[in-house]
Coordinates of C-alpha atoms in Angstrom, one line a residue:
Chain E
M1 CA 105.3 94.5 100.6
K2 CA 108.3 93.2 102.4
G3 CA 108.3 96.4 104.6
Y4 CA 104.8 95.6 105.8
L5 CA 105.8 92.0 106.5
A6 CA 108.7 93.1 108.4
V7 CA 106.2 95.3 110.3
M8 CA 104.0 92.6 110.9
R9 CA 106.9 90.4 112.1
G10 CA 107.8 93.0 114.6
S11 CA 104.2 93.2 116.1
I12 CA 104.3 89.5 116.6
M13 CA 107.7 89.9 118.4
V14 CA 106.1 92.6 120.5
G15 CA 103.4 90.1 121.4
V16 CA 105.9 87.4 122.4
V17 CA 107.5 90.0 124.7
Y18 CA 104.2 90.5 126.6
R19 CA 103.6 86.7 126.9
F20 CA 102.3 86.9 130.4
G21 CA 99.1 88.9 129.4
F22 CA 97.9 85.6 127.6
I23 CA 97.8 83.4 130.4
F24 CA 95.4 86.0 131.9
S25 CA 93.5 85.9 128.7
I26 CA 93.1 82.1 128.6
I27 CA 91.9 82.2 132.4
G28 CA 89.2 84.7 131.8
N29 CA 88.1 82.8 128.8
V30 CA 87.8 79.7 130.5
I31 CA 85.7 81.4 133.3
Y32 CA 83.6 83.0 130.5
L33 CA 83.1 79.7 128.8
G34 CA 82.2 77.8 132.2
V35 CA 79.5 80.7 132.9
A36 CA 78.4 80.5 129.3
Y37 CA 78.0 76.6 129.3
Y38 CA 75.7 76.4 132.5
L39 CA 73.9 79.6 131.5
W40 CA 72.7 78.0 128.1
K41 CA 72.3 74.6 129.8
S42 CA 69.6 76.1 132.1
I43 CA 67.9 77.9 129.3
Y44 CA 67.9 74.6 127.4
R45 CA 66.4 72.4 130.2
H46 CA 62.9 72.7 129.0
A47 CA 63.6 72.2 125.2
D48 CA 65.8 70.7 122.9
V49 CA 65.6 73.1 120.1
I50 CA 65.3 77.0 120.5
R51 CA 64.9 78.8 117.5
G52 CA 66.0 76.2 115.3
L53 CA 69.2 75.8 117.4
T54 CA 70.3 72.9 119.5
F55 CA 72.1 73.2 122.7
N56 CA 75.5 71.9 121.1
E57 CA 75.0 74.4 118.6
T58 CA 74.4 77.6 120.4
F59 CA 77.0 76.8 122.9
L60 CA 79.5 76.0 120.1
Y61 CA 78.2 79.3 118.5
V62 CA 79.0 81.3 121.7
A63 CA 82.2 79.7 122.7
L64 CA 83.6 80.2 119.3
G65 CA 82.3 83.7 119.4
S66 CA 84.3 84.3 122.7
A67 CA 87.5 82.7 120.7
I68 CA 86.8 85.1 117.7
F69 CA 86.4 88.1 120.1
I70 CA 89.7 87.6 121.6
L71 CA 91.4 86.7 118.4
L72 CA 90.4 89.9 116.7
K73 CA 90.9 92.1 119.9
T74 CA 93.9 93.9 119.0
Y75 CA 93.1 97.1 120.5
M76 CA 94.1 99.3 117.6
D77 CA 91.8 102.1 118.4
W78 CA 93.7 102.5 121.7
I79 CA 96.7 102.1 120.2
M80 CA 96.1 105.0 117.6
N81 CA 94.4 107.4 120.3
Y82 CA 97.7 107.1 122.4
E83 CA 99.9 107.5 119.4
I84 CA 98.0 110.7 118.4
R85 CA 97.7 112.0 121.6
E86 CA 101.1 111.6 122.7
G87 CA 102.6 112.8 119.2
S88 CA 104.5 109.8 118.4
I89 CA 102.1 109.2 115.3
A90 CA 105.0 111.6 113.6
T91 CA 107.3 108.8 113.8
Y92 CA 105.0 106.6 111.6
L93 CA 104.4 109.7 109.1
I94 CA 108.3 110.0 108.3
K95 CA 108.5 106.5 107.2
P96 CA 108.0 105.5 103.5
I97 CA 104.8 103.6 104.3
D98 CA 101.0 103.9 104.0
F99 CA 99.8 104.6 107.6
G100 CA 96.7 102.7 107.0
L101 CA 98.3 99.5 105.8
Y102 CA 101.1 99.8 108.5
M103 CA 98.2 99.9 111.1
L104 CA 96.4 96.8 109.3
F105 CA 99.8 94.7 109.4
T106 CA 100.5 95.7 113.0
S107 CA 97.1 94.4 113.8
F108 CA 97.2 91.2 111.7
G109 CA 100.4 90.5 113.6
S110 CA 98.8 90.5 117.0
V111 CA 95.9 88.4 115.6
L112 CA 98.4 85.9 114.7
M113 CA 99.9 85.9 118.1
N114 CA 96.4 85.6 119.7
L115 CA 95.7 82.7 117.5
A116 CA 98.7 80.9 118.6
A117 CA 98.3 81.7 122.2
I118 CA 94.5 82.1 122.8
T119 CA 92.5 80.8 120.2
I120 CA 94.1 77.4 119.6
P121 CA 94.1 76.7 123.3
T122 CA 90.5 77.7 123.6
L123 CA 89.6 75.4 120.8
L124 CA 91.4 72.5 122.3
M125 CA 89.5 73.0 125.5
L126 CA 86.3 73.1 123.8
L127 CA 86.9 69.8 122.3
F128 CA 88.6 68.0 125.4
V129 CA 86.9 69.8 128.5
F130 CA 83.3 71.0 127.2
K131 CA 83.0 67.9 124.7
V132 CA 81.3 69.7 122.0
D133 CA 80.6 68.1 118.6
F134 CA 82.3 69.3 115.8
T135 CA 80.6 68.2 112.4
L136 CA 82.6 68.6 109.5
G137 CA 80.4 70.4 106.7
P138 CA 81.1 72.4 103.3
G139 CA 81.2 75.7 105.5
L140 CA 84.5 74.7 107.1
L141 CA 86.1 75.0 103.8
I142 CA 85.4 78.9 103.3
F143 CA 85.6 79.4 107.3
P144 CA 89.3 80.9 106.9
L145 CA 88.4 83.0 104.2
S146 CA 85.3 84.2 106.0
L147 CA 87.3 84.6 109.6
F148 CA 90.1 86.7 107.4
M149 CA 87.4 89.2 106.0
A150 CA 85.9 89.2 109.6
F151 CA 89.2 90.3 110.7
L152 CA 89.5 93.2 108.0
I153 CA 86.1 94.5 109.2
S154 CA 86.9 94.5 112.6
F155 CA 90.1 96.1 112.2
Y156 CA 88.4 99.0 109.9
F157 CA 85.9 99.5 113.0
D158 CA 89.0 100.0 115.1
Y159 CA 90.9 102.1 112.6
F160 CA 87.7 104.3 112.1
V161 CA 87.4 104.9 115.8
G162 CA 91.3 105.6 115.9
L163 CA 91.0 108.2 113.3
L164 CA 88.3 109.9 115.1
C165 CA 91.3 110.8 117.5
F166 CA 92.5 113.2 114.9
Y167 CA 89.3 115.3 115.8
S168 CA 88.4 114.4 119.4
E169 CA 91.8 113.8 120.9
S170 CA 90.0 111.2 123.1
V171 CA 88.2 108.2 122.3
W172 CA 87.2 106.5 125.4
G173 CA 83.6 107.1 125.1
I174 CA 83.4 106.3 121.4
S175 CA 85.4 103.1 121.6
T176 CA 83.3 101.7 124.4
V177 CA 80.1 102.3 122.4
K178 CA 81.7 100.8 119.6
D179 CA 82.6 97.7 121.5
I180 CA 78.9 97.3 122.8
V181 CA 77.5 98.0 119.6
V182 CA 79.6 95.4 117.8
T183 CA 79.2 92.7 120.7
V184 CA 75.2 92.8 120.7
F185 CA 74.6 93.5 117.1
S186 CA 77.2 91.0 115.7
G187 CA 75.9 87.8 117.6
A188 CA 79.3 87.8 119.7
L189 CA 77.0 87.5 123.0
I190 CA 73.7 85.8 121.7
P191 CA 73.3 84.1 118.4
L192 CA 71.5 86.3 115.9
Q193 CA 68.9 83.6 115.7
F194 CA 67.5 84.6 119.3
F195 CA 66.9 88.2 118.2
P196 CA 63.2 89.2 116.9
D197 CA 62.6 88.3 113.0
A198 CA 62.4 91.6 112.0
M199 CA 65.5 92.9 113.9
Q200 CA 67.4 90.0 112.3
R201 CA 66.4 91.0 109.0
I202 CA 68.0 94.4 109.6
L203 CA 71.2 93.0 111.3
L204 CA 71.9 90.7 108.6
W205 CA 72.6 93.6 106.1
L206 CA 74.7 95.5 108.7
P207 CA 78.6 95.2 109.0
F208 CA 78.5 93.9 112.4
Q209 CA 77.2 90.7 111.7
A210 CA 79.8 89.7 109.2
V211 CA 82.3 89.9 112.1
Y212 CA 81.0 87.2 114.0
H213 CA 77.6 85.8 112.8
T214 CA 79.0 85.0 109.3
P215 CA 82.1 83.1 110.1
L216 CA 80.2 81.4 113.0
M217 CA 77.4 80.0 110.8
M218 CA 80.0 78.4 108.7
V219 CA 81.1 76.1 111.6
T220 CA 78.0 75.7 113.7
R221 CA 75.3 75.1 110.7
P222 CA 77.5 72.2 108.8
D223 CA 74.0 70.9 107.5
Q224 CA 73.6 74.5 105.4
G225 CA 74.8 74.6 102.0
W226 CA 76.4 77.1 99.3
E227 CA 72.8 78.8 98.9
V228 CA 73.0 80.2 102.2
F229 CA 76.8 80.7 102.6
L230 CA 77.4 82.4 99.4
P231 CA 75.2 85.3 99.8
M232 CA 76.6 85.7 103.4
L233 CA 80.3 85.8 102.0
L234 CA 79.2 88.6 99.5
V235 CA 77.8 90.8 102.1
Q236 CA 81.0 90.3 104.0
L237 CA 83.0 90.9 100.8
F238 CA 80.8 94.1 100.2
W239 CA 81.5 95.5 103.7
T240 CA 85.1 94.9 103.5
V241 CA 85.5 96.8 100.4
A242 CA 83.3 99.6 101.4
L243 CA 85.0 100.0 104.9
F244 CA 88.4 100.0 103.1
I245 CA 87.3 102.7 100.7
A246 CA 85.6 104.7 103.7
T247 CA 88.3 104.7 106.1
R248 CA 90.8 105.5 103.3
M249 CA 88.7 108.8 102.4
F250 CA 88.5 109.6 105.9
Y251 CA 92.1 109.2 106.6
N252 CA 92.7 111.6 103.7
Q253 CA 90.2 114.2 105.5
A254 CA 91.5 113.5 109.1
I255 CA 95.2 113.8 108.3
K256 CA 94.7 117.7 107.2
V257 CA 93.6 118.4 110.7
L258 CA 96.6 116.7 112.5
R259 CA 98.5 118.7 115.0
V260 CA 101.7 117.3 116.6
S261 CA 102.4 119.2 119.5
G262 CA 105.6 119.6 121.5
G263 CA 109.1 118.2 120.7
Chain V
M1 CA 117.8 124.6 91.7
S2 CA 118.3 124.2 95.7
L3 CA 117.7 121.0 97.4
I4 CA 115.3 122.6 99.9
H5 CA 113.2 125.4 98.6
V6 CA 110.9 127.1 101.0
R7 CA 109.0 130.2 100.2
N8 CA 106.3 132.3 102.2
L9 CA 105.5 129.3 104.3
S10 CA 103.0 129.8 107.1
K11 CA 100.9 127.6 109.4
H12 CA 98.6 128.8 112.2
F13 CA 96.5 126.6 114.7
K14 CA 93.2 127.2 116.2
V15 CA 93.5 126.8 120.0
L16 CA 90.3 126.9 122.3
N17 CA 90.7 129.5 125.2
R18 CA 90.7 127.3 128.2
R19 CA 89.2 128.8 131.5
E20 CA 90.5 128.1 134.7
G21 CA 89.3 125.8 137.1
L22 CA 86.8 123.0 137.1
G23 CA 83.7 125.7 136.4
G24 CA 85.8 127.0 133.6
A25 CA 86.4 123.5 132.3
L26 CA 82.7 122.7 132.3
R27 CA 81.9 125.8 130.6
D28 CA 84.4 125.1 127.8
L29 CA 82.3 122.2 126.9
F30 CA 80.2 124.5 125.0
S31 CA 82.8 127.5 124.2
G32 CA 83.4 128.5 120.7
D33 CA 85.9 130.8 121.9
Y34 CA 89.2 130.1 119.6
R35 CA 92.1 132.2 119.2
T36 CA 94.6 131.9 116.4
V37 CA 98.4 131.2 117.2
E38 CA 100.6 131.9 114.4
A39 CA 103.0 129.2 114.4
V40 CA 105.1 130.0 111.3
A41 CA 104.5 133.2 109.3
D42 CA 105.8 134.0 106.0
I43 CA 109.3 132.2 106.0
S44 CA 111.4 131.8 103.1
F45 CA 114.8 130.3 102.7
D46 CA 116.7 128.1 100.4
I47 CA 119.2 125.1 101.4
E48 CA 121.9 123.8 99.0
A49 CA 122.7 120.1 99.1
G50 CA 125.5 119.2 101.5
E51 CA 125.1 122.1 104.0
I52 CA 124.5 121.8 107.8
V53 CA 122.2 124.6 108.8
G54 CA 121.3 125.5 112.4
Y55 CA 117.7 126.3 112.7
I56 CA 117.4 128.0 115.9
G57 CA 115.1 129.8 118.1
P58 CA 113.7 130.0 121.6
N59 CA 110.9 127.8 122.9
G60 CA 107.7 128.1 120.7
A61 CA 109.4 129.8 118.0
G62 CA 107.9 127.6 115.3
K63 CA 111.1 125.5 114.6
S64 CA 109.5 121.9 115.0
T65 CA 106.5 123.2 113.1
T66 CA 108.7 124.0 110.2
I67 CA 110.6 120.8 110.6
K68 CA 107.1 118.9 110.5
M69 CA 106.1 120.6 107.5
M70 CA 109.4 119.8 105.7
T71 CA 109.0 116.2 106.4
G72 CA 105.5 116.1 105.2
I73 CA 103.8 115.4 108.4
L74 CA 102.1 118.6 108.7
K75 CA 100.3 120.5 105.6
P76 CA 101.3 124.1 105.4
M77 CA 98.7 126.6 105.1
G78 CA 100.4 129.0 102.9
G79 CA 103.4 129.1 101.0
L80 CA 105.5 126.6 99.2
I81 CA 108.0 123.8 100.3
E82 CA 110.2 121.9 97.7
I83 CA 112.4 119.2 98.7
N84 CA 114.2 118.2 95.5
G85 CA 111.8 119.7 93.4
L86 CA 108.7 118.0 95.0
P87 CA 106.3 119.3 97.7
P88 CA 106.8 116.9 100.7
Y89 CA 103.1 116.9 101.9
E90 CA 101.8 115.8 98.7
N91 CA 104.1 113.1 97.9
R92 CA 104.9 112.0 101.7
I93 CA 105.6 108.4 101.0
R94 CA 108.0 109.1 98.1
Q95 CA 109.6 111.9 99.6
A96 CA 110.1 110.1 102.8
Q97 CA 112.4 107.8 101.0
I98 CA 114.9 110.7 100.7
M99 CA 114.6 112.2 104.1
G100 CA 115.4 111.0 107.5
V101 CA 114.3 112.5 110.8
V102 CA 115.3 112.2 114.3
F103 CA 113.2 113.5 117.1
G104 CA 115.0 114.2 120.2
Q105 CA 111.9 113.8 122.5
R106 CA 110.8 110.5 120.8
T107 CA 112.1 107.6 119.2
Q108 CA 111.3 105.9 115.9
L109 CA 112.5 102.6 117.3
W110 CA 110.3 99.8 118.3
W111 CA 110.1 100.4 122.1
D112 CA 109.7 96.9 123.1
L113 CA 112.1 95.0 120.7
P114 CA 115.6 94.4 121.0
V115 CA 117.6 97.2 119.0
I116 CA 118.8 95.2 116.1
E117 CA 115.2 94.3 115.1
S118 CA 114.3 98.1 114.7
F119 CA 117.1 98.3 112.1
K120 CA 115.9 95.1 110.3
I121 CA 112.4 96.4 110.2
L122 CA 113.5 99.8 108.8
K123 CA 115.8 98.0 106.4
E124 CA 112.8 96.5 104.7
I125 CA 110.5 99.5 105.0
Y126 CA 113.3 101.7 103.2
K127 CA 114.3 98.8 100.8
V128 CA 117.7 99.0 101.8
D129 CA 119.8 96.0 100.4
Q130 CA 121.8 93.7 102.5
K131 CA 125.5 95.0 101.2
T132 CA 124.7 98.6 102.0
F133 CA 122.9 97.6 105.4
D134 CA 126.0 95.8 106.6
E135 CA 128.2 98.5 105.5
H136 CA 126.3 101.1 107.2
M137 CA 126.0 99.0 110.4
G138 CA 129.6 98.4 110.4
M139 CA 130.5 102.2 110.1
F140 CA 128.1 103.1 112.9
N141 CA 129.5 100.4 115.1
E142 CA 133.0 102.0 114.4
L143 CA 131.8 105.6 115.1
A144 CA 129.5 104.9 118.0
G145 CA 130.2 101.2 119.1
L146 CA 126.6 99.9 119.0
K147 CA 127.2 96.4 118.5
Q148 CA 127.0 95.7 122.3
L149 CA 123.6 97.2 122.4
Y150 CA 121.9 94.9 119.5
S151 CA 120.3 92.7 121.8
Q152 CA 119.0 95.0 124.4
Q153 CA 115.0 96.3 124.5
V154 CA 115.1 99.8 123.0
R155 CA 113.3 100.9 126.6
T156 CA 116.2 99.8 128.6
L157 CA 118.7 102.0 126.8
S158 CA 119.9 105.3 128.3
L159 CA 119.1 108.5 126.6
G160 CA 122.5 108.8 125.1
Q161 CA 122.7 105.3 123.8
R162 CA 119.0 105.7 122.1
M163 CA 119.9 108.8 120.5
L164 CA 122.7 107.2 118.9
C165 CA 120.7 104.4 117.8
D166 CA 117.9 106.9 116.3
I167 CA 120.6 108.7 114.5
T168 CA 121.8 105.4 113.1
A169 CA 118.3 104.6 111.9
S170 CA 117.6 108.0 110.6
F171 CA 120.7 107.6 108.0
L172 CA 120.4 103.9 107.4
H173 CA 118.7 104.4 103.8
N174 CA 121.3 107.2 102.8
P175 CA 118.9 109.9 102.7
Q176 CA 119.8 113.2 100.7
V177 CA 118.5 115.0 103.8
V178 CA 118.2 114.5 107.6
F179 CA 116.4 116.8 110.0
L180 CA 117.8 116.6 113.6
D181 CA 115.3 118.1 115.9
E182 CA 117.1 118.8 119.1
P183 CA 119.4 115.7 118.9
T184 CA 121.3 116.4 121.9
I185 CA 118.5 117.6 124.2
G186 CA 119.2 116.1 127.8
L187 CA 122.7 114.4 126.8
D188 CA 125.9 114.9 128.9
V189 CA 128.9 116.6 127.5
S190 CA 130.7 113.4 126.3
V191 CA 127.7 112.0 124.6
K192 CA 127.1 115.5 122.9
A193 CA 130.7 115.5 121.6
K194 CA 130.3 111.9 120.3
M195 CA 127.0 113.2 118.5
R196 CA 128.6 116.1 116.8
S197 CA 131.6 114.2 115.5
I198 CA 129.3 111.6 113.8
I199 CA 127.0 114.1 112.4
K200 CA 129.9 116.0 111.0
E201 CA 131.5 112.9 109.7
L202 CA 128.2 111.7 108.0
N203 CA 127.9 115.0 106.4
Q204 CA 131.5 115.2 105.0
T205 CA 131.5 111.3 103.8
R206 CA 128.1 111.3 102.4
N207 CA 127.4 115.1 101.4
T208 CA 124.3 114.6 103.3
T209 CA 122.3 117.8 104.0
I210 CA 121.6 118.3 107.7
I211 CA 119.0 120.9 109.2
L212 CA 119.7 120.9 112.9
T213 CA 117.5 122.7 115.6
T214 CA 118.8 122.9 119.0
H215 CA 119.0 125.0 122.1
D216 CA 122.6 124.3 122.7
L217 CA 124.6 127.0 121.0
G218 CA 127.4 124.6 121.4
D219 CA 126.0 122.2 118.8
V220 CA 125.6 125.4 116.4
E221 CA 129.1 126.4 116.7
A222 CA 130.5 122.9 116.6
L223 CA 128.5 122.0 113.4
C224 CA 127.0 124.6 111.4
N225 CA 128.3 127.2 108.7
R226 CA 125.0 128.7 108.5
I227 CA 122.3 129.7 110.8
I228 CA 118.7 130.4 110.6
I229 CA 117.3 132.2 113.4
I230 CA 113.3 132.5 114.1
D231 CA 111.3 133.8 116.8
K232 CA 107.6 133.9 117.0
G233 CA 107.3 132.3 113.6
K234 CA 109.2 135.0 111.6
L235 CA 112.6 134.9 110.1
L236 CA 114.9 137.0 112.0
Y237 CA 118.4 136.2 110.6
D238 CA 119.6 133.9 107.8
G239 CA 123.3 134.0 107.0
D240 CA 126.9 133.1 107.8
I241 CA 127.5 131.9 111.2
K242 CA 130.8 133.9 111.6
K243 CA 128.5 137.2 112.1
V244 CA 126.4 135.4 114.9
N245 CA 129.6 133.8 116.5
A246 CA 130.6 137.4 117.5
L247 CA 127.3 137.5 119.4
F248 CA 127.3 134.2 121.2
G249 CA 130.5 132.6 120.3
A250 CA 132.5 135.1 122.4
Y251 CA 130.4 136.0 125.3
R252 CA 130.5 134.3 128.4
T253 CA 128.8 135.1 131.7
L254 CA 130.9 134.9 134.8
K255 CA 128.5 134.1 137.7
L256 CA 130.2 135.0 141.1
Q257 CA 129.1 134.6 144.5
V258 CA 130.7 137.5 146.5
D259 CA 131.1 137.2 150.5
N260 CA 129.2 140.0 152.5
F261 CA 127.1 140.9 149.6
N262 CA 125.5 144.3 149.8
E263 CA 124.4 147.3 147.9
T264 CA 127.6 148.7 147.1
T265 CA 129.2 145.4 145.9
L266 CA 128.1 145.9 142.3
Q267 CA 129.4 149.2 142.1
T268 CA 132.8 148.6 143.6
L269 CA 133.2 145.5 141.3
N270 CA 132.4 147.5 138.3
E271 CA 134.9 150.3 139.4
K272 CA 137.5 147.8 140.1
L273 CA 137.1 146.0 136.6
T274 CA 136.9 149.6 134.7
E275 CA 140.5 150.2 136.9
R276 CA 142.3 147.2 135.6
F277 CA 140.9 146.9 132.1
G278 CA 139.9 150.6 131.1
T279 CA 136.6 151.4 129.5
G280 CA 135.4 149.9 126.4
H281 CA 136.6 146.5 127.9
G282 CA 133.6 144.6 126.9
I283 CA 132.4 143.9 130.6
V284 CA 129.1 144.4 131.8
V285 CA 128.5 144.0 135.7
G286 CA 124.8 143.1 136.7
E287 CA 122.9 141.4 139.4
S288 CA 121.1 138.1 138.9
E289 CA 119.5 135.9 141.3
E290 CA 119.9 136.4 145.0
F291 CA 123.6 136.9 146.2
W292 CA 125.0 136.0 142.6
T293 CA 126.6 138.7 140.5
D294 CA 126.8 138.3 136.7
V295 CA 129.7 139.7 134.7
T296 CA 129.2 139.3 131.0
I297 CA 132.5 139.3 129.3
D298 CA 133.1 139.7 125.5
Q299 CA 136.2 137.4 125.2
A300 CA 137.3 139.1 121.8
R301 CA 138.2 142.0 123.8
T302 CA 139.1 140.7 127.2
P303 CA 140.1 137.2 128.0
L304 CA 137.9 135.6 130.3
S305 CA 140.9 134.1 132.4
D306 CA 142.1 137.6 132.9
V307 CA 138.9 138.9 134.4
L308 CA 138.5 135.7 136.6
N309 CA 142.0 136.2 138.0
H310 CA 141.4 140.0 138.7
V311 CA 138.2 139.4 140.5
M312 CA 139.5 136.3 142.5
T313 CA 142.6 138.2 143.9
N314 CA 140.7 141.3 144.8
F315 CA 137.1 139.9 146.1
P316 CA 136.4 137.5 148.7
V317 CA 134.4 135.2 146.1
S318 CA 133.1 132.0 147.6
D319 CA 131.7 130.4 144.4
V320 CA 132.1 130.8 140.4
R321 CA 130.2 129.7 137.5
I322 CA 130.8 130.1 133.7
V323 CA 127.7 130.0 131.6
E324 CA 127.4 130.4 127.8
I325 CA 125.1 133.0 126.6
S326 CA 121.6 131.7 126.2
M327 CA 119.5 131.4 123.1
E328 CA 116.9 133.9 124.9
N329 CA 120.0 136.4 124.9
V330 CA 121.1 136.1 121.4
V331 CA 117.4 136.4 120.1
R332 CA 117.2 139.6 122.1
K333 CA 120.4 141.0 120.7
V334 CA 119.4 140.3 117.3
Y335 CA 116.3 142.2 118.0
D336 CA 118.4 145.1 119.3
G337 CA 119.9 145.4 115.9
A338 CA 123.1 143.7 116.6
L339 CA 123.3 141.9 113.2
S340 CA 122.1 144.7 110.9

């Protein structure tokens, strides 16, 4: 366990080395928030409530969605793609550690770095620049837990795509498709409430919404109670465990076809 | 029971036959035209604890593939490997604890972090206690003088410094066996010498078994008591280095650039050398690249300096180089039955 924590610590330190990148992430985020603010403002010009959501709730949902998006973006699929193509995956496999957990802790290290450098500044900006109302509700208590599971699910998407490189050796197309599917079907771009009812019912059972919609509901709908949150948490938990097991089985298959060429 | 036990090991890869050009690349999208490349075929050997074994062969012989199977990275397709009684592939995590690996072409250190941080992470990964860690780092500091590098980012190190750090890392957890896959590639003579003395020292003080692949026959001569030669995935020779030493240790090629080179130069040179040293002198004259003449000398029979002296005084030589025999030449000689 201490080994994995050391790996995580290393990953945070690598993040610090490239601190310049964060400034651009924050600038990009400010622009995105500004655009989202005026876009939703104009959508709400003729109605106070759309699909049961007020402007404040929708904007909070979208803005926090972008904060979580940046928080969870650790590029593990791209990193694995590079390591597998280039052959440096061999340097992981010679160490007495589990490859999946190694990647998980590396990813978690970058998430912590993202949290401090991007997510927290974004939240402060929401409070003091865009002046959104945060209402404290019971959901806020389980938000950290839900967000952690969201991280695990998001990581396992990346990890799954990364493992595909053992077969395809190039992941560009798959990775792009994954990003689009996750962004649209998870509620990261548009709140799930805005989808047609039938589609919503399907989406709520899929793992994508567990990354954004579930934790976002915890903070944007403080009026809801446990009877709404608990089933959502259970769906999240189900997908966390299912993806953990599925990627583990996939790894055991994929590692058999590994080729490390050169050197 | 030997520490490393390899029996009838084999591994082949399926490779798509790629066609040339853009049109070919497009047609390859739908191609099922694979050919099988036999990387390792039916190799067997045993290595005892404390040995330093040179595992050599020309490019593409299957050296690295064997190393990757022994370290549990690749799965063998046939045959058996046991290290300390267990197959490395099935028990990768457990077996990794008793092995160290250095890949000359890539580093296992954290590229973006200061050197010392990599060692600290590895200390936790391999569960090395503080006392052992301090002793180890102290010893390496003495041998290689690493201390002033600690605060430097790995990516800013020179190749030689990085290799020394990689070697330090591979011995950190005091492994029973260390695989060195071309550790001296691209290094200058002084760093090579340092590297060799460190490897020798570790083998003697800790009784670490070392498997070394290299293209530099100097490494083999300096370090190994035993060598295994493979080519095209097959074992050519496994045994004492002394026998092979006669093949490459004694031979040197004298490259000469002679003024006014013409068709008769080779012949005259040959005649003059025969005149001076007699027949059975172990000297072969041949033409190499443009305007260069190769004189291959068996030092066991004729000292190189004598030949050089004779040539320099009798021929208008404008440039001289002395070259050790190449790996390819050694393998060719083995094929020609030099060892049987």
